[in-house]
Amino acid sequence: MSVQSTEDFFGHPSGLKTLFFTEMWERMSYYGMRMLLVLFMTATLQEEGLGLTVASAAAIYGLYTGSVYFMGLPGGWIADRLIGGQKAVWYGGIIIMIGHIILAIPSDYSFLIGLIFVVLGTGLLKPNIGAMVGQLYSDKDIRRDSGYAIYYMGINIGSVIGYGACGYLMENQGWHWAFGAAAIGMAIGLVQYKITTPNLNGIGAKPVYPLSKKAQKLSWTIIYGFLATVVLVTYLILQDMLTIVPVTIAQYVAVVFSAIFVIYYATIYFFSSLSVVEKKKLVALLIICVASACFWSGFEQAGSSMNLFTRDYTDRIVGSFEIPTGWFQSLNSFFIVLLSPFFAALWINLGKKLVSPSYGIKCAVGLIIMASGFIVMFFAAQHAASGMKVAPYWLVATYFLHTVGELCLSPVALSAVSKLSPKRFAGQMMGIFVLTYSIGNIISGLLAGNYDPNNVSQIPALYIQISLFSMGIGLIILLLGFKSRFWENLSEDEESTNIQNASTNNA
C-alpha cells in the first residue's frame, strides 16, 4: 500500500477529495431519509403513511439506527479480510442506493425491504470510508487530524443538504419523492467516487489482512447463509407468517447488544493477560463507554420524539412560509460547523495552561450539557400542554445545547478509545465502543415510545425523566472521572515506579 502524495485538496492528498464528496453524498442520503422515518411511520393512511403507533415507530427507528452502527462491525471485517475498503465502499453505496429506490416505491412491501438494504449497505460503506481517510497519511504525517476535520465537515454539509432537500420534498411533494431524493444523492456520490477512485492511489484496493483461500470460502458461506436467513425472515414477515412486535424486539436486541458488550469487555479484561496499567486504563475507558451509551440514548431523540414535537406542537409559520419539520434537525450540523473550531482551540489552550480535564470529566460534562437541553424541552412541553404552539427558539436552544454536549463527548470518547485501549486490541476495542452507539440508539427508540401525541400533558414528564437520568449518570461519571484521571495517564514505567515505592514503604 502506498500513501498518496499528490496534494490538491486544501493541501491534503487528492484522495481526501474523493472520500470527502463520497461521504458527503452518502450522509445526505442517510440523514435525509432518517429524518423521514418516524414522521412517515406515524402519518395516517390517509396521509399515505404507515399509520403505526408512536411506540412501534420509535422502536423501529431505534432498531434501524442501532443496526446501522452494529453492521459496521462485520462490514469492517469483510473489507479487512475479504474484499478491501474500495470495493466495500463501492458495493455498500450501490446497496444503499437500491434501498432508497425501494423506499421510493409506494408499496406495502417496500418499507421493510428498503430499510434492510440501507442497513446492509451502510454497514459496508461507513466504517471503511473512514478507515481509508486515515490510510491516506503516513504515521508521522501531522496533517492527519486536520484531514479528519475536513472529512467531518463533509459529513455535516451532506446532512444539511439531506435535511433541506428531503424535508422540503416531504412537505411539498410527498414521502416517496423525498425517499427518491435520497437515492439520487447516493447515486451522485457513487458516480464521483468511481470517476475519482484513481486519486486513492491503491489505498484500500486489497484487504489489509487477507484470509487463506479455505478461510475465505468458509467466510463467504457464512455471509451467504446470513443473507439467506434475512431474506427468509423478511418473506415470512411480509406474508404475515411471522408476527413481530417492534417494542418487544427492540427490548430483546438492547439486552443482546448490552450482553455482547459486557461479555466481550470482560473477556479482554480478565482473560487476555493484561498488565495492571492496561486494566486500570480499561476501567477508565469503561466509564467513557457508559457515558457514550447514555448520551446517545438522549441525543437521538432528535429523530423521534423531538421530530414529532416539532411537527405537532411547534409554530413553524414565518410570514407566509411554513418551515418544514425536518429542517430543525439540520441545526445540529450547523452548530457543529460553527462551534468545532472553538472547541478545538479550547482544548489546546487549556492544555497550554496545564489544565487538561480527564476523558471521563469531559464526557461527563458533555452528558450533563446534553441533559440540560431536555430541561428546555420540559418547559417547551409544558407550554404545549397549556394549549399553545411553541416558538421555534425552544428547539433552537435545545439543539444548541445538544451540539455543545456532542462536541464535549463524541470526539473525546473516540480519542479515549485509541489512547486507553491495549495496543494489541485497538481494533476490537473500537468495535466494542461502536456497540455503545447501537445500545444508545435502541434505548432512545424505546424511550421515545413514551411520547403520546394524543396526551400532551404527559410529554413534559418524558423529557424531565430523560434529563434527570442523564444528569444523574453524568454526575456519577464526573466524580469517577477525578479518580480515573490518574489511570488514564499512567504509563508502564510509572506503574513500575509506584510498585517499587510501595514495596520500599512496606519494608
XYZ file of C-alpha atoms in Angstrom:
507
model
C 0.000 0.000 0.000
C 1.368 3.407 -0.959
C 0.469 6.739 0.554
C -0.935 9.297 -1.829
C 1.447 12.240 -2.234
C -0.429 14.460 -4.692
C -1.778 17.471 -2.818
C -4.615 19.376 -4.412
C -7.351 19.461 -1.767
C -6.630 22.193 0.790
C -3.051 20.956 0.997
C -4.116 17.366 1.587
C -3.845 14.213 -0.566
C -6.228 14.308 -3.535
C -7.721 11.057 -2.288
C -9.299 13.045 0.543
C -11.406 14.881 -2.033
C -12.729 11.547 -3.322
C -13.674 10.359 0.149
C -14.958 13.784 1.247
C -17.544 14.030 -1.523
C -18.495 10.345 -1.370
C -19.196 10.628 2.332
C -20.948 13.965 1.875
C -23.486 12.489 -0.557
C -23.863 9.279 1.426
C -24.628 11.283 4.563
C -27.042 13.419 2.538
C -28.961 10.266 1.660
C -28.699 8.762 5.157
C -29.765 11.769 7.221
C -32.338 12.902 4.678
C -34.011 9.506 4.809
C -33.573 9.060 8.556
C -35.350 12.368 9.181
C -38.418 10.983 7.362
C -38.744 7.659 9.155
C -40.739 8.369 12.313
C -42.839 11.010 10.572
C -43.674 8.589 7.753
C -44.413 5.675 10.054
C -46.743 7.687 12.307
C -48.556 9.512 9.488
C -52.069 8.210 8.922
C -53.011 6.019 5.996
C -54.966 8.958 4.590
C -51.690 10.909 4.603
C -50.077 7.973 2.751
C -48.110 6.999 5.844
C -47.966 3.646 7.634
C -50.335 4.582 10.454
C -48.180 2.992 13.186
C -48.322 3.929 16.844
C -45.558 6.170 18.165
C -44.263 3.312 20.331
C -43.902 0.965 17.355
C -42.483 3.650 15.078
C -39.925 4.781 17.669
C -38.891 1.174 18.349
C -38.385 0.541 14.622
C -36.425 3.787 14.366
C -34.178 2.716 17.248
C -33.681 -0.752 15.754
C -32.808 0.777 12.388
C -30.262 3.316 13.667
C -28.808 0.806 16.138
C -28.456 -1.839 13.417
C -26.664 0.617 11.122
C -23.902 1.017 13.709
C -23.850 -2.676 14.605
C -23.452 -3.792 10.996
C -20.329 -1.668 10.762
C -18.552 -4.407 12.734
C -18.943 -7.177 10.123
C -18.653 -4.540 7.379
C -15.195 -3.547 8.559
C -14.173 -7.187 8.907
C -15.310 -8.010 5.359
C -13.181 -5.169 3.981
C -10.120 -6.061 6.065
C -10.249 -9.793 5.358
C -12.092 -10.333 2.054
C -12.595 -7.514 -0.453
C -10.705 -4.368 0.599
C -12.008 -0.924 1.508
C -12.506 0.379 -2.031
C -14.860 -2.414 -3.055
C -16.651 -2.276 0.305
C -17.424 1.413 -0.204
C -18.485 0.879 -3.841
C -20.769 -2.093 -3.216
C -22.065 -0.569 0.005
C -23.060 2.599 -1.848
C -24.854 0.601 -4.525
C -26.805 -1.356 -1.907
C -27.736 1.896 -0.119
C -28.952 3.447 -3.375
C -31.064 0.363 -4.136
C -32.561 0.632 -0.644
C -33.586 4.243 -1.189
C -35.062 3.409 -4.595
C -37.142 0.661 -2.986
C -38.307 3.077 -0.279
C -39.411 5.491 -3.022
C -41.794 2.856 -4.429
C -45.329 3.201 -2.983
C -45.909 -0.362 -1.858
C -46.879 -2.263 1.274
C -43.662 -4.249 0.981
C -41.141 -1.561 0.098
C -40.554 -0.031 3.530
C -39.105 -3.054 5.346
C -37.118 -4.248 2.334
C -35.712 -0.770 1.711
C -34.588 -0.357 5.326
C -32.790 -3.705 5.258
C -30.880 -2.701 2.121
C -29.833 0.637 3.650
C -28.661 -1.061 6.867
C -26.570 -3.639 4.994
C -25.108 -1.076 2.612
C -24.236 1.421 5.331
C -22.566 -1.339 7.328
C -20.221 -1.890 4.376
C -19.584 1.736 3.461
C -19.464 3.744 6.682
C -16.597 2.140 8.658
C -14.374 1.590 5.644
C -14.544 5.040 4.105
C -13.474 6.495 7.450
C -10.633 3.990 7.717
C -9.339 4.921 4.246
C -9.112 8.577 5.276
C -6.515 7.566 7.857
C -4.651 5.428 5.321
C -4.053 8.496 3.138
C -1.434 9.646 5.645
C 1.751 8.121 6.971
C 2.011 7.519 10.711
C 4.180 10.618 11.117
C 2.082 12.919 8.914
C 0.945 15.816 11.091
C -1.921 16.560 8.681
C -3.943 13.522 9.808
C -6.097 15.317 12.399
C -6.705 18.194 10.021
C -7.707 15.718 7.309
C -10.282 14.133 9.577
C -11.600 17.591 10.473
C -12.150 18.341 6.772
C -13.738 14.918 6.294
C -16.045 15.544 9.275
C -17.060 18.817 7.651
C -18.214 16.817 4.618
C -20.464 14.751 6.870
C -22.169 17.856 8.202
C -22.513 19.533 4.813
C -24.133 16.356 3.497
C -26.547 16.183 6.400
C -27.620 19.804 5.869
C -28.281 19.070 2.178
C -30.233 15.939 3.106
C -32.400 17.642 5.693
C -33.033 20.568 3.364
C -33.879 18.641 0.197
C -35.782 15.731 1.727
C -37.556 17.952 4.261
C -38.811 20.288 1.543
C -39.940 17.455 -0.743
C -41.700 15.705 2.136
C -43.788 18.795 2.870
C -44.480 19.799 -0.744
C -44.317 16.693 -2.971
C -44.848 13.660 -0.734
C -42.978 10.964 1.113
C -41.748 8.947 -1.837
C -40.346 11.980 -3.633
C -38.251 12.607 -0.537
C -37.070 8.980 -0.406
C -36.245 9.267 -4.099
C -34.113 12.362 -3.430
C -32.015 10.291 -1.019
C -31.448 7.737 -3.811
C -30.330 10.494 -6.191
C -27.898 11.828 -3.605
C -26.301 8.408 -3.180
C -26.138 7.979 -6.962
C -24.227 11.269 -7.314
C -21.806 10.108 -4.648
C -21.235 6.804 -6.437
C -20.583 8.455 -9.810
C -17.979 10.834 -8.431
C -16.407 8.014 -6.371
C -15.994 5.837 -9.447
C -14.568 8.678 -11.546
C -12.084 9.825 -8.898
C -11.064 6.438 -7.446
C -7.584 6.725 -9.048
C -6.925 9.572 -6.576
C -6.746 6.936 -3.850
C -3.562 5.562 -5.433
C -4.334 1.971 -4.487
C -5.326 2.649 -0.883
C -7.970 0.129 0.178
C -7.710 -1.745 -3.119
C -6.919 -5.005 -1.357
C -7.770 -6.453 2.053
C -5.299 -5.462 4.764
C -5.254 -8.902 6.406
C -6.435 -11.354 3.728
C -7.622 -14.796 4.767
C -6.421 -18.053 3.293
C -8.473 -19.422 0.409
C -10.032 -22.034 2.664
C -10.986 -19.440 5.273
C -12.353 -17.141 2.556
C -14.590 -19.899 1.255
C -15.927 -20.593 4.732
C -16.462 -16.873 5.356
C -18.444 -16.386 2.151
C -20.556 -19.427 3.019
C -21.426 -17.849 6.388
C -22.189 -14.489 4.736
C -24.468 -16.069 2.124
C -26.160 -18.084 4.860
C -26.802 -14.901 6.857
C -28.247 -13.130 3.808
C -30.448 -16.148 3.020
C -31.743 -16.049 6.595
C -32.522 -12.323 6.259
C -34.422 -12.995 3.024
C -36.399 -15.847 4.606
C -37.332 -13.884 7.734
C -38.323 -10.861 5.637
C -40.526 -13.030 3.430
C -42.238 -14.600 6.438
C -42.910 -11.156 7.945
C -44.313 -9.722 4.722
C -46.567 -12.769 4.253
C -47.880 -12.413 7.826
C -46.473 -15.830 8.625
C -44.255 -14.333 11.317
C -45.586 -11.726 13.692
C -43.199 -9.259 15.265
C -43.844 -6.683 17.966
C -41.317 -3.872 17.382
C -41.156 -2.755 21.025
C -40.522 -6.295 22.258
C -37.896 -6.921 19.588
C -36.151 -3.652 20.493
C -36.085 -4.630 24.156
C -34.525 -8.013 23.394
C -31.998 -6.524 20.978
C -30.966 -3.917 23.566
C -30.355 -6.731 26.061
C -28.419 -8.795 23.491
C -26.202 -5.880 22.412
C -25.549 -4.995 26.065
C -24.693 -8.617 26.861
C -22.297 -8.775 23.907
C -20.613 -5.608 25.148
C -20.248 -6.878 28.722
C -19.046 -10.364 27.755
C -16.505 -9.115 25.186
C -15.210 -6.402 27.503
C -14.932 -8.809 30.433
C -13.156 -11.390 28.276
C -10.478 -8.901 27.273
C -10.152 -7.623 30.842
C -9.933 -10.966 32.654
C -8.528 -13.424 30.117
C -6.058 -11.501 27.951
C -3.015 -11.349 30.241
C -3.203 -7.579 30.585
C -0.821 -5.633 32.785
C -2.057 -3.741 35.824
C -1.730 -0.488 33.888
C -3.767 -1.794 30.963
C -6.508 -2.992 33.291
C -6.745 0.378 35.016
C -6.993 2.115 31.652
C -9.751 -0.280 30.617
C -11.693 0.641 33.757
C -11.310 4.317 32.824
C -12.474 3.500 29.287
C -15.495 1.592 30.629
C -16.676 4.781 32.342
C -16.497 6.571 28.988
C -18.410 3.758 27.253
C -21.241 4.071 29.785
C -21.298 7.827 29.212
C -21.457 7.278 25.452
C -24.414 4.871 25.598
C -26.359 7.194 27.910
C -25.545 10.231 25.784
C -26.835 8.744 22.524
C -29.987 7.440 24.201
C -30.911 11.072 24.815
C -29.309 12.783 21.839
C -31.063 10.524 19.310
C -34.456 11.785 20.444
C -33.855 14.339 17.687
C -35.120 11.959 15.029
C -38.007 10.540 17.062
C -39.821 12.366 19.893
C -38.341 15.803 19.164
C -39.141 15.353 15.486
C -42.753 14.605 16.375
C -42.856 17.524 18.823
C -41.656 19.807 16.032
C -44.407 18.549 13.758
C -47.250 18.596 16.277
C -46.608 21.430 18.720
C -44.157 23.922 17.198
C -45.246 27.108 15.470
C -43.348 26.765 12.185
C -45.014 29.651 10.329
C -42.697 32.518 9.395
C -44.668 35.105 7.434
C -46.372 33.085 4.726
C -43.780 30.291 4.804
C -44.076 27.109 6.861
C -40.690 25.741 7.921
C -40.507 22.015 7.022
C -40.385 19.810 10.093
C -37.107 18.139 9.152
C -35.207 21.393 8.742
C -34.888 21.795 12.503
C -32.643 18.728 12.672
C -30.114 20.493 10.450
C -29.456 22.861 13.365
C -27.153 20.239 14.873
C -24.947 20.163 11.770
C -24.988 23.957 11.530
C -23.875 24.351 15.151
C -21.157 21.708 14.724
C -19.657 23.628 11.795
C -19.909 26.854 13.807
C -18.553 25.555 17.123
C -15.954 22.924 16.130
C -13.084 25.435 15.704
C -13.916 26.933 19.094
C -13.743 23.574 20.878
C -10.549 22.573 19.065
C -8.942 25.802 20.288
C -10.408 25.359 23.784
C -8.717 22.010 24.450
C -5.401 23.289 23.038
C -5.445 26.438 25.184
C -6.398 24.503 28.299
C -3.508 22.153 27.622
C -1.094 25.093 27.316
C -2.283 26.305 30.716
C -1.706 22.812 32.139
C -5.444 22.447 32.725
C -6.371 19.227 30.968
C -9.573 17.546 32.206
C -9.614 13.770 32.015
C -11.548 11.978 29.299
C -14.117 10.958 31.901
C -14.654 14.521 33.095
C -15.050 15.845 29.537
C -17.570 13.117 28.706
C -19.487 13.732 31.928
C -19.695 17.451 31.145
C -20.956 16.618 27.651
C -23.622 14.323 29.082
C -24.762 16.930 31.609
C -24.963 19.674 28.968
C -27.000 17.385 26.696
C -29.318 16.648 29.648
C -29.821 20.384 30.181
C -31.253 20.527 26.663
C -34.115 18.342 27.843
C -34.817 20.772 30.672
C -35.503 23.296 27.899
C -37.762 20.737 26.214
C -39.535 20.152 29.531
C -40.575 23.821 29.698
C -41.441 23.814 25.980
C -43.659 20.758 26.501
C -45.369 22.485 29.419
C -46.252 25.383 27.119
C -47.624 22.881 24.603
C -49.631 21.165 27.348
C -51.302 24.501 28.108
C -52.683 24.516 24.571
C -50.194 26.870 22.918
C -47.935 26.320 19.933
C -44.302 26.541 20.966
C -41.964 29.140 19.442
C -39.083 27.700 17.364
C -36.405 29.184 19.622
C -37.079 26.483 22.229
C -35.926 23.871 19.745
C -33.021 26.044 18.612
C -31.819 26.281 22.224
C -32.188 22.537 22.723
C -30.246 21.640 19.582
C -27.547 24.147 20.560
C -27.084 22.509 23.975
C -27.142 19.029 22.454
C -24.460 20.035 19.964
C -22.260 21.521 22.691
C -22.652 18.258 24.595
C -21.784 16.268 21.479
C -18.605 18.270 20.883
C -17.565 17.700 24.505
C -18.185 13.965 24.361
C -18.054 12.415 20.891
C -14.561 13.315 19.605
C -13.144 12.997 23.114
C -14.563 9.489 23.506
C -13.079 8.359 20.181
C -9.704 9.745 21.222
C -10.009 7.925 24.556
C -10.584 4.600 22.822
C -7.416 4.999 20.767
C -5.327 6.026 23.813
C -6.668 3.767 26.562
C -7.138 0.519 24.628
C -4.409 -2.129 24.872
C -2.432 -1.782 21.627
C -2.964 -5.398 20.589
C -6.743 -4.973 20.996
C -7.101 -1.484 19.482
C -9.325 -2.543 16.568
C -11.522 -4.794 18.680
C -11.963 -2.122 21.349
C -13.108 0.369 18.720
C -15.642 -2.236 17.601
C -16.800 -2.709 21.185
C -17.088 1.061 21.592
C -19.290 1.283 18.487
C -21.709 -1.028 20.313
C -22.405 1.868 22.710
C -23.870 3.767 19.735
C -26.128 0.815 18.935
C -27.217 0.372 22.544
C -27.874 4.099 22.939
C -29.907 4.315 19.724
C -32.137 1.370 20.618
C -32.739 2.685 24.143
C -33.528 6.063 22.585
C -36.225 4.440 20.466
C -37.732 2.729 23.483
C -37.771 5.991 25.453
C -39.359 7.861 22.558
C -42.150 5.289 22.557
C -43.476 7.049 25.674
C -44.271 10.135 23.582
C -48.043 10.250 23.168
C -49.180 12.924 20.679
C -52.755 12.477 21.899
C -51.841 13.115 25.531
C -49.672 16.215 25.518
C -49.859 16.540 29.301
C -47.560 13.509 29.653
C -44.842 14.833 27.327
C -43.160 17.100 29.953
C -42.690 14.024 32.164
C -40.890 12.194 29.331
C -38.352 14.970 28.845
C -37.705 15.622 32.522
C -37.147 11.890 33.106
C -34.570 11.761 30.306
C -32.936 14.908 31.701
C -32.750 13.716 35.312
C -31.496 10.259 34.349
C -28.794 11.628 32.036
C -27.766 14.295 34.525
C -27.568 11.758 37.337
C -25.351 9.426 35.301
C -23.293 12.442 34.257
C -22.687 13.484 37.878
C -21.640 9.949 38.838
C -19.235 9.793 35.886
C -17.917 13.254 36.810
C -16.984 12.001 40.282
C -15.441 8.832 38.864
C -13.598 10.951 36.316
C -11.470 12.550 39.039
C -10.382 9.076 40.141
C -9.787 7.760 36.621
C -7.658 10.751 35.559
C -4.574 9.205 37.169
C -5.230 5.851 35.462
C -5.702 7.459 32.031
C -2.230 8.992 32.141
C -0.471 6.079 33.808
C 2.399 4.506 31.871
C 4.119 1.175 32.386
C 7.221 2.907 33.763
C 5.169 4.929 36.234
C 3.364 1.814 37.397
C 6.681 0.045 37.993
C 7.899 3.051 39.992
C 4.696 3.060 42.070
C 5.107 -0.640 42.841
C 8.746 -0.170 43.835
C 7.864 2.779 46.086
C 5.088 0.770 47.712
C 7.469 -2.115 48.331
C 10.040 0.256 49.864
C 7.422 1.834 52.133
C 6.148 -1.573 53.249
C 9.680 -2.662 54.020
